[in-house]
Structure formats: structure tokens, C-alpha cells
Short mmCIF file of C-alpha atoms and ligand atoms in Angstrom, two decimals:
data_model
loop_
_atom_site.label_atom_id
_atom_site.label_comp_id
_atom_site.label_asym_id
_atom_site.label_seq_id
_atom_site.Cartn_x
_atom_site.Cartn_y
_atom_site.Cartn_z
CA UNK X 1447 107.64 76.24 107.33
CA UNK X 1448 105.97 74.56 110.27
CA UNK X 1449 107.68 75.95 113.40
CA UNK X 1450 108.07 79.36 114.92
CA UNK X 1451 110.90 80.98 112.99
CA UNK X 1452 113.82 83.24 113.87
CA UNK X 1453 115.38 86.18 112.11
CA UNK X 1454 118.98 85.62 111.01
CA UNK X 1455 120.61 89.03 110.70
CA UNK X 1456 123.90 90.22 109.22
CA UNK X 1457 124.14 93.94 108.46
CA UNK X 1458 121.09 94.78 106.38
CA UNK X 1459 120.48 91.16 105.41
CA UNK X 1460 117.60 89.50 107.29
CA UNK X 1461 116.25 86.01 106.68
CA UNK X 1462 113.28 84.38 108.38
CA UNK X 1463 114.39 80.78 109.01
CA UNK X 1464 113.06 77.77 110.84
CA UNK X 1465 115.20 75.61 113.17
CA UNK X 1466 116.65 72.56 111.40
CA UNK X 1467 116.69 74.13 107.93
CA UNK X 1468 119.45 75.02 105.49
CA UNK X 1469 119.45 78.23 103.49
CA UNK X 1470 121.82 79.46 100.79
CA UNK X 1471 122.86 83.12 100.86
CA UNK X 1472 125.44 85.03 98.80
CA UNK X 1473 127.59 84.92 101.96
CA UNK X 1474 127.45 81.14 102.19
CA UNK X 1475 125.08 78.44 103.41
CA UNK X 1476 123.35 78.82 106.78
CA UNK X 1477 122.67 75.55 108.56
CA UNK X 1478 120.22 76.36 111.37
CA UNK X 1479 120.52 73.99 114.36
CA UNK X 1480 117.34 72.38 115.72
CA UNK X 1481 118.04 73.91 119.14
CA UNK X 1482 118.79 77.42 117.87
CA UNK X 1483 117.71 80.22 120.22
CA UNK X 1484 117.50 84.00 120.15
CA UNK X 1485 120.89 85.47 121.10
CA UNK X 1486 122.87 82.71 119.34
CA UNK X 1487 125.15 83.31 116.36
CA UNK X 1488 125.21 81.05 113.32
CA UNK X 1489 128.10 81.03 110.83
CA UNK X 1490 127.71 80.35 107.14
CA UNK X 1491 130.00 77.69 105.67
CA UNK X 1492 132.14 80.62 104.44
CA UNK X 1493 132.48 82.02 107.95
CA UNK X 1494 130.07 84.99 107.94
CA UNK X 1495 128.34 85.39 111.28
CA UNK X 1496 124.57 85.93 111.47
CA UNK X 1497 122.90 86.92 114.74
CA UNK X 1498 119.72 85.04 115.73
CA UNK X 1499 116.81 87.22 116.80
CA UNK X 1500 113.28 86.59 118.02
CA UNK X 1501 110.68 87.75 115.49
CA UNK X 1502 109.06 90.93 116.84
CA UNK X 1503 105.81 92.64 115.81
CA UNK X 1504 107.18 94.99 113.14
CA UNK X 1505 109.12 92.10 111.56
CA UNK X 1506 105.81 90.42 110.71
CA UNK X 1507 105.01 93.08 108.10
CA UNK X 1508 108.42 92.67 106.44
CA UNK X 1509 108.76 88.90 106.54
CA UNK X 1510 105.45 86.98 106.57
CA UNK X 1511 104.32 85.58 103.22
CA UNK X 1512 101.88 88.08 101.71
CA UNK X 1513 98.46 87.43 100.23
CA UNK X 1514 95.72 90.01 100.94
CA UNK X 1515 97.15 93.55 101.37
CA UNK X 1516 98.44 93.56 104.94
CA UNK X 1517 97.54 96.29 107.40
CA UNK X 1518 100.42 98.70 107.98
CA UNK X 1519 102.06 98.95 111.41
CA UNK X 1520 100.69 102.44 112.09
CA UNK X 1521 97.13 101.30 111.38
CA UNK X 1522 97.64 98.25 113.59
CA UNK X 1523 98.81 100.61 116.33
CA UNK X 1524 95.61 102.61 116.02
CA UNK X 1525 93.40 99.49 116.07
CA UNK X 1526 95.15 98.15 119.15
CA UNK X 1527 95.23 101.48 120.96
CA UNK X 1528 91.69 102.54 120.18
CA UNK X 1529 90.09 99.18 120.99
CA UNK X 1530 92.30 98.57 124.03
CA UNK X 1531 92.55 94.91 123.05
CA UNK X 1532 94.37 92.90 125.68
CA UNK X 1533 95.29 89.40 126.86
CA UNK X 1534 92.31 87.09 127.21
CA UNK X 1535 90.00 89.17 124.98
CA UNK X 1536 87.92 87.26 122.46
CA UNK X 1537 88.43 88.86 119.05
CA UNK X 1538 86.53 88.21 115.84
CA UNK X 1539 88.47 89.31 112.73
CA UNK X 1540 87.94 89.28 108.94
CA UNK X 1541 89.40 88.94 106.41
CA UNK X 1542 92.53 87.29 107.60
CA UNK X 1543 94.52 88.11 104.44
CA UNK X 1544 98.22 87.83 105.24
CA UNK X 1545 97.27 87.73 108.92
CA UNK X 1546 99.36 90.68 110.05
CA UNK X 1547 96.59 92.15 112.21
CA UNK X 1548 95.61 88.72 113.57
CA UNK X 1549 99.22 87.97 114.48
CA UNK X 1550 99.58 91.27 116.34
CA UNK X 1551 96.36 90.57 118.24
CA UNK X 1552 97.63 87.09 119.09
CA UNK X 1553 100.97 88.46 120.26
CA UNK X 1554 99.30 90.47 123.02
CA UNK X 1555 97.49 87.31 124.16
CA UNK X 1556 94.04 87.90 122.67
CA UNK X 1557 92.20 84.80 121.44
CA UNK X 1558 91.43 85.50 117.82
CA UNK X 1559 88.96 83.81 115.48
CA UNK X 1560 89.66 85.08 111.99
CA UNK X 1561 87.82 84.28 108.74
CA UNK X 1562 89.36 84.18 105.27
CA UNK X 1563 87.12 83.55 102.27
CA UNK X 1564 89.96 82.40 99.98
CA UNK X 1565 91.10 78.89 100.92
CA UNK X 1566 94.63 79.39 99.56
CA UNK X 1567 95.03 82.65 101.49
CA UNK X 1568 93.73 80.92 104.62
CA UNK X 1569 96.35 78.15 104.26
CA UNK X 1570 99.15 80.73 103.94
CA UNK X 1571 97.78 82.65 106.93
CA UNK X 1572 97.77 79.47 109.07
CA UNK X 1573 101.42 78.93 108.21
CA UNK X 1574 102.14 82.60 108.96
CA UNK X 1575 100.56 82.23 112.41
CA UNK X 1576 102.83 79.26 113.11
CA UNK X 1577 105.92 81.12 111.92
CA UNK X 1578 104.90 84.10 114.08
CA UNK X 1579 104.50 81.76 117.06
CA UNK X 1580 100.85 82.70 117.66
CA UNK X 1581 98.98 79.65 116.37
CA UNK X 1582 97.72 78.85 119.87
CA UNK X 1583 96.02 82.25 119.98
CA UNK X 1584 94.81 82.63 116.39
CA UNK X 1585 92.36 80.26 114.73
CA UNK X 1586 92.15 80.85 110.99
CA UNK X 1587 88.81 79.63 109.62
CA UNK X 1588 88.21 79.30 105.91
CA UNK X 1589 84.88 80.90 105.04
CA UNK X 1590 82.81 83.98 104.33
CA UNK X 1591 82.21 85.78 107.61
CA UNK X 1592 78.92 87.23 106.35
CA UNK X 1593 77.57 83.67 106.09
CA UNK X 1594 78.61 82.75 109.63
CA UNK X 1595 76.92 85.61 111.47
CA UNK X 1596 73.85 83.67 112.68
CA UNK X 1597 76.05 80.92 114.11
CA UNK X 1598 78.51 83.35 115.70
CA UNK X 1599 75.68 85.37 117.25
CA UNK X 1600 74.71 82.19 119.14
CA UNK X 1601 78.23 81.72 120.56
CA UNK X 1602 79.87 83.61 123.45
CA UNK X 1603 80.12 87.29 122.56
CA UNK X 1604 83.37 88.86 121.42
CA UNK X 1605 85.19 91.74 123.13
CA UNK X 1606 86.53 93.18 119.88
CA UNK X 1607 85.45 92.91 116.23
CA UNK X 1608 88.03 93.91 113.60
CA UNK X 1609 87.09 94.11 109.92
CA UNK X 1610 89.18 94.76 106.82
CA UNK X 1611 86.88 93.70 103.96
CA UNK X 1612 84.75 95.43 101.33
CA UNK X 1613 81.59 93.82 102.72
CA UNK X 1614 82.24 95.01 106.29
CA UNK X 1615 78.90 96.94 106.44
CA UNK X 1616 77.00 93.62 106.32
CA UNK X 1617 78.88 92.50 109.44
CA UNK X 1618 78.61 95.88 111.16
CA UNK X 1619 74.80 95.58 110.85
CA UNK X 1620 75.03 92.57 113.18
CA UNK X 1621 77.74 93.95 115.50
CA UNK X 1622 75.46 94.25 118.53
CA UNK X 1623 74.65 90.51 118.22
CA UNK X 1624 78.38 89.68 118.20
CA UNK X 1625 79.90 92.01 120.81
CA UNK X 1626 79.72 92.24 124.58
CA UNK X 1627 78.20 95.42 125.93
CA UNK X 1628 80.96 98.05 125.67
CA UNK X 1629 82.93 95.89 123.22
CA UNK X 1630 84.75 97.61 120.37
CA UNK X 1631 84.37 97.54 116.61
CA UNK X 1632 87.28 98.63 114.38
CA UNK X 1633 86.79 98.74 110.61
CA UNK X 1634 89.60 99.59 108.23
CA UNK X 1635 88.61 100.77 104.72
CA UNK X 1636 90.88 102.03 101.96
CA UNK X 1637 88.18 104.25 100.37
CA UNK X 1638 85.93 106.95 101.74
CA UNK X 1639 82.82 105.51 100.03
CA UNK X 1640 83.17 102.22 101.92
CA UNK X 1641 83.90 104.12 105.11
CA UNK X 1642 80.66 106.08 104.82
CA UNK X 1643 78.71 102.83 104.39
CA UNK X 1644 80.34 101.48 107.55
CA UNK X 1645 79.45 104.60 109.53
CA UNK X 1646 75.82 104.48 108.36
CA UNK X 1647 75.60 100.77 109.20
CA UNK X 1648 77.10 101.42 112.65
CA UNK X 1649 74.58 104.16 113.39
CA UNK X 1650 71.69 102.04 112.09
CA UNK X 1651 72.82 99.14 114.29
CA UNK X 1652 72.71 101.40 117.36
CA UNK X 1653 76.46 101.35 118.04
CA UNK X 1654 77.75 104.19 120.18
CA UNK X 1655 80.85 106.43 120.13
CA UNK X 1656 81.12 106.07 116.35
CA UNK X 1657 84.33 107.83 115.32
CA UNK X 1658 86.09 107.98 111.94
CA UNK X 1659 89.76 108.75 111.42
CA UNK X 1660 91.85 109.12 108.30
CA UNK X 1661 95.15 107.40 108.97
CA UNK X 1662 97.92 109.67 107.82
CA UNK X 1663 101.54 109.64 108.85
CA UNK X 1664 104.31 112.00 107.78
CA UNK X 1665 107.85 110.79 108.09
CA UNK X 1666 110.38 113.53 108.90
CA UNK X 1667 113.72 113.95 107.08
CA UNK X 1668 116.68 115.47 108.94
CA UNK X 1669 119.57 116.33 106.63
CA UNK X 1670 122.45 118.84 106.53
CA UNK X 1671 120.27 121.12 104.39
CA UNK X 1672 117.43 121.24 106.92
CA UNK X 1673 114.51 119.37 108.42
CA UNK X 1674 111.11 118.80 106.81
CA UNK X 1675 108.44 116.17 106.19
CA UNK X 1676 109.66 113.50 103.77
CA UNK X 1677 108.74 114.21 100.14
CA UNK X 1678 108.50 110.47 99.41
CA UNK X 1679 106.54 107.57 100.83
CA UNK X 1680 102.88 107.00 101.44
CA UNK X 1681 101.12 109.45 103.75
CA UNK X 1682 97.57 108.12 103.46
CA UNK X 1683 96.67 104.49 103.97
CA UNK X 1684 92.95 104.48 104.73
CA UNK X 1685 90.14 105.20 107.14
CA UNK X 1686 89.39 103.66 110.47
CA UNK X 1687 85.92 103.56 112.00
CA UNK X 1688 85.79 102.83 115.72
CA UNK X 1689 82.54 102.22 117.59
CA UNK X 1690 81.25 100.46 120.69
CA UNK X 1691 78.40 98.13 121.43
CA UNK X 1692 75.71 99.66 123.66
C1 SAM H 302 92.91 93.60 102.97
S1 SAM H 302 92.96 91.89 103.29
C2 SAM H 302 93.09 91.80 105.04
C3 SAM H 302 94.48 92.02 105.55
C4 SAM H 302 94.65 91.74 107.03
N1 SAM H 302 93.90 92.65 107.85
C5 SAM H 302 96.13 91.78 107.42
O1 SAM H 302 96.50 92.61 108.28
O2 SAM H 302 96.92 91.00 106.86
C6 SAM H 302 91.28 91.43 103.04
C7 SAM H 302 91.06 89.93 103.02
O3 SAM H 302 89.69 89.69 103.30
C8 SAM H 302 89.25 88.56 102.57
N2 SAM H 302 87.77 88.66 102.56
C9 SAM H 302 87.00 89.52 101.83
N3 SAM H 302 85.69 89.37 102.14
C10 SAM H 302 85.64 88.39 103.12
C11 SAM H 302 84.57 87.79 103.87
N4 SAM H 302 83.30 88.16 103.67
N5 SAM H 302 84.87 86.83 104.77
C12 SAM H 302 86.17 86.44 104.96
N6 SAM H 302 87.22 86.98 104.27
C13 SAM H 302 86.96 87.95 103.37
C14 SAM H 302 89.97 88.72 101.24
O4 SAM H 302 90.09 87.48 100.57
C15 SAM H 302 91.33 89.28 101.69
O5 SAM H 302 92.27 88.25 101.87
#
């Protein structure tokens, strides 16, 4: 796909489709007009009506092509809320992976430079940014962020630094060279060992307000029998370290 895409929805069926494309479903073939817009309806050749919707943030997690394990919506919410990222902020991010976090950052109008070490993943992420309609806000660079730190430290400082890689501590060590005074660091780590390394690196680097959270969420079930936390699903996803540049 090369253009921003739309969701075509009928009941619980949802397809992410680009204007001017044709797509076969079990309910018939969808022929998406070039000038399709959110709010339109498109009929399959068998007469089933699909509603056309704009892609919204939570749809990114369900529909973008996946490579590196994407950050879950609740963790994205924490990163955005705890860093206060907003329109016009300069954000440095790694690794891009699927690009779910980058796309969310781009959707609020932040200007994101994101690094992905795997060239194939980077190519998918670029396409995902186009599909998500944020390619003007998100620049996906192929490369190892740890090797770009000297160059980046020479450029304009960033307002927010978001990291989701095993080698995040090596970047955290240089965070004060990369961030504006008061700028935020957010590091997501799936394991507590990596999280501890991040915290130690943040302290060593002289970052302030270093705070670590385990991201847990309990879904609630409401049935005729009673109400209780869901017995299924994933409660724990990882740890988030937040800190600020002095
Ligand atoms: C867990 S995924 C990131 C997911 C991403 N936050 C999202 O929401 O879709 C981690 C990615 O970081 C990449 N990576 C690991 N070390 C890196 C580095 N030093 N520089 C750039 N990318 C790196 C990996 O190839 C992988 O795709």
C-alpha cells in the first residue's frame, strides 16, 4: 500500500484498504473508489454494504503489518501521558519495530525521528506510517541508534526520547546530550533485569525524577453470575521507566 488507508467495516469484519484497490471477501468483491472518504458506504459485487471509516489510534494495533512486537495501547497511553508529548515536539524513538508507538506520536502532531536496525522492518514501518497517514510527521531511519548518538547529540535537542530496545541503557547514558532541559525519557522493557539497567544508567547520567512502573491492567467481566476481574488475557506487559533531563 502507498496511500493513507481506510477501514471498511461490516459487522465484525474490518479490512484496511487503500483507495483505488480491489479486495475479495467472502461477502463479495470490494472495489474501493479513488475518491472514497470516511462516512461513505461501499457495496460488494454481491450487494453487502461496508461502511468506510477513518483509521483511528487503536486501529493501528489491530491492522498495521507487524514486525517487532508492537507496544500495546495501554503502554502507549502511559508513554504519552507521562511524557506529555504534544504537537510540535521533537521526538527521538527506537526501535521503530511495527511503528505503533511512532504512529501514535505522529498522530498527535509530534515530529518523530525513529531508528530501526533491521532494514526489512524499517521498510514495513515506512509503509505503515503512510497507511496510518503520518508519514509527514514520522521519519523512519534505517540504522542502529547506538551508533548515531554522537551525530544526534550535535543536532537540535529532542523534547522526548522513547526507547523500546534491549540496548536502551547505552542510549540512556547519553540522554542528557540528546534532550532539552526538562525533556522526558520513556523506556519500555519487557523484563525487570533490563529495567534495572535502565534505571542505573538514568541515575548515572544525572537524569532527574526517575520513576519505574510495572504496566498491569485488569479487564473486568460483568456477567449474570457476578462481576470480577477477567480470568483470561494478559495482565502484565512490561516496565516503564520515566525520567527527565536536568
Ligand atoms: C519491541 S520492537 C519496538 C516496537 C515499537 N515500539 C512499536 O510500538 O511498534 C523493538 C525493535 O527495535 C529494533 N532495535 C533493536 N535494537 C535497536 C537499535 N540499537 N537501533 C535501532 N533499532 C533497534 C528491533 O529490530 C525491533 O524491531
